Amino acid sequence: MKKDQENIYEKLIDVSKLSRGLLLKGLLPYYVLGLLAQEKTYGKKIIDKIYQITRGNWKPSPGSVYPLLQRMARLGLVSEYIDDSSGHPKRVYELKDAGREVYKDMREEIRPRLKRTIELLSLHLEELEKDF
């Protein structure tokens, strides 16, 4: 692709979003509930774990994670408390039974959607690999 064609493409689509997890952002509640199903933890650790799970392809912002955790607390899916045993107070989140049920339901709902998304992306990839 010529340099001027690259610039046109960049004006049409924000390619940086493709590598920053644009497709994963809709899965944030699933990731958060899944991590809390494993252990109680605090927001920054959730962000770091998602970054690790996605092999560095996506690091959700605190501006996405913390409001989601607050919403989950208001909905009764997680409980929260302040832990200051380390000398630095941290808000710790723990999954409640209702959150475990929602996570279980999400897993069942997300599985077929992810399969369809993978199929669609595979079709697009095949099309991109064809010669003109």
Short mmCIF file of C-alpha atoms in Angstrom, two decimals, residues 4-132:
data_model
loop_
_atom_site.label_atom_id
_atom_site.label_comp_id
_atom_site.label_asym_id
_atom_site.label_seq_id
_atom_site.Cartn_x
_atom_site.Cartn_y
_atom_site.Cartn_z
CA ASP A 4 -0.91 8.33 0.61
CA GLN A 5 -3.28 5.34 0.53
CA GLU A 6 -2.32 4.51 4.14
CA ASN A 7 -3.27 8.03 5.21
CA ILE A 8 -6.68 7.72 3.53
CA TYR A 9 -7.26 4.40 5.27
CA GLU A 10 -6.34 5.90 8.63
CA LYS A 11 -8.84 8.70 8.02
CA LEU A 12 -11.58 6.18 7.34
CA ILE A 13 -10.99 3.91 10.30
CA ASP A 14 -9.22 4.30 13.60
CA VAL A 15 -6.86 1.35 13.17
CA SER A 16 -5.42 1.88 16.63
CA LYS A 17 -8.77 0.77 18.07
CA LEU A 18 -8.49 -2.58 16.32
CA SER A 19 -5.38 -3.45 18.28
CA ARG A 20 -6.57 -1.91 21.55
CA GLY A 21 -9.36 -4.38 22.08
CA LEU A 22 -12.32 -2.71 20.42
CA LEU A 23 -13.95 -6.10 20.01
CA LEU A 24 -13.28 -7.02 23.65
CA LYS A 25 -14.83 -3.96 25.29
CA GLY A 26 -18.31 -5.48 25.22
CA LEU A 27 -16.94 -8.36 27.28
CA LEU A 28 -15.80 -6.21 30.21
CA PRO A 29 -18.62 -7.30 32.57
CA TYR A 30 -17.87 -10.92 31.72
CA TYR A 31 -14.17 -10.49 32.45
CA VAL A 32 -14.82 -8.67 35.73
CA LEU A 33 -17.34 -11.22 37.00
CA GLY A 34 -15.08 -14.08 35.91
CA LEU A 35 -12.09 -12.68 37.77
CA LEU A 36 -14.18 -12.03 40.88
CA ALA A 37 -15.48 -15.61 40.67
CA GLN A 38 -11.87 -16.71 41.18
CA GLU A 39 -10.99 -14.37 44.04
CA LYS A 40 -11.97 -11.14 45.75
CA THR A 41 -9.78 -8.34 44.53
CA TYR A 42 -9.47 -4.61 43.86
CA GLY A 43 -9.95 -2.59 40.67
CA LYS A 44 -6.34 -2.11 39.58
CA LYS A 45 -5.68 -5.82 39.89
CA ILE A 46 -8.72 -6.51 37.70
CA ILE A 47 -7.34 -4.14 35.06
CA ASP A 48 -3.91 -5.78 35.22
CA LYS A 49 -5.37 -9.30 35.03
CA ILE A 50 -7.45 -8.44 31.95
CA TYR A 51 -4.30 -7.05 30.32
CA GLN A 52 -2.54 -10.31 31.15
CA ILE A 53 -5.42 -12.55 30.01
CA THR A 54 -5.63 -10.74 26.67
CA ARG A 55 -1.86 -11.10 26.22
CA GLY A 56 -1.34 -7.37 26.25
CA ASN A 57 -3.92 -6.66 23.56
CA TRP A 58 -6.32 -4.77 25.81
CA LYS A 59 -6.01 -2.87 29.04
CA PRO A 60 -9.37 -1.43 30.07
CA SER A 61 -9.28 2.05 31.50
CA PRO A 62 -10.06 2.80 35.15
CA GLY A 63 -12.84 5.00 33.75
CA SER A 64 -14.52 1.84 32.44
CA VAL A 65 -13.77 -0.61 35.23
CA TYR A 66 -14.60 1.42 38.35
CA PRO A 67 -18.03 2.63 37.22
CA LEU A 68 -18.84 -0.95 36.20
CA LEU A 69 -17.83 -2.23 39.65
CA GLN A 70 -20.03 0.44 41.27
CA ARG A 71 -22.96 -0.57 39.04
CA MET A 72 -22.42 -4.21 39.96
CA ALA A 73 -22.43 -3.27 43.65
CA ARG A 74 -25.69 -1.30 43.25
CA LEU A 75 -27.23 -4.30 41.47
CA GLY A 76 -26.23 -6.59 44.32
CA LEU A 77 -23.80 -8.65 42.24
CA VAL A 78 -20.70 -7.74 44.26
CA SER A 79 -19.97 -6.52 47.74
CA GLU A 80 -17.25 -4.01 48.50
CA TYR A 81 -15.24 -3.00 51.52
CA ILE A 82 -12.11 -1.02 52.36
CA ASP A 83 -9.01 -3.03 53.24
CA ASP A 84 -6.31 -0.92 54.84
CA SER A 85 -4.24 -3.78 56.29
CA SER A 86 -1.33 -2.90 53.98
CA GLY A 87 -1.27 0.72 55.10
CA HIS A 88 -2.72 1.80 51.75
CA PRO A 89 -6.53 1.57 51.76
CA LYS A 90 -7.97 -0.34 48.81
CA ARG A 91 -11.57 -0.96 47.88
CA VAL A 92 -11.94 -4.72 47.58
CA TYR A 93 -14.74 -6.34 45.57
CA GLU A 94 -16.16 -9.78 46.19
CA LEU A 95 -18.66 -11.70 44.09
CA LYS A 96 -22.02 -12.42 45.73
CA ASP A 97 -24.25 -15.39 44.94
CA ALA A 98 -26.34 -13.23 42.61
CA GLY A 99 -23.16 -12.28 40.74
CA ARG A 100 -22.21 -15.94 40.37
CA GLU A 101 -25.62 -16.65 38.81
CA VAL A 102 -25.27 -13.73 36.40
CA TYR A 103 -21.76 -14.88 35.46
CA LYS A 104 -23.05 -18.41 34.82
CA ASP A 105 -25.86 -17.04 32.62
CA MET A 106 -23.42 -14.76 30.78
CA ARG A 107 -21.16 -17.69 29.95
CA GLU A 108 -24.07 -19.49 28.32
CA GLU A 109 -25.18 -16.40 26.40
CA ILE A 110 -21.72 -15.28 25.28
CA ARG A 111 -20.50 -18.63 23.95
CA PRO A 112 -22.71 -18.74 20.82
CA ARG A 113 -22.19 -15.03 20.18
CA LEU A 114 -18.42 -15.43 20.28
CA LYS A 115 -18.63 -18.40 17.93
CA ARG A 116 -20.66 -16.33 15.44
CA THR A 117 -18.22 -13.42 15.78
CA ILE A 118 -15.26 -15.70 15.12
CA GLU A 119 -17.01 -17.12 12.05
CA LEU A 120 -17.70 -13.62 10.74
CA LEU A 121 -14.15 -12.46 11.36
CA SER A 122 -12.84 -15.58 9.64
CA LEU A 123 -14.93 -14.75 6.58
CA HIS A 124 -13.54 -11.21 6.56
CA LEU A 125 -10.00 -12.53 6.92
CA GLU A 126 -10.51 -14.92 4.01
CA GLU A 127 -11.79 -12.04 1.90
CA LEU A 128 -8.81 -9.86 2.84
CA GLU A 129 -6.39 -12.64 1.88
CA LYS A 130 -7.80 -12.89 -1.65
CA ASP A 131 -5.97 -11.17 -4.46
CA PHE A 132 -7.75 -8.46 -6.43
#
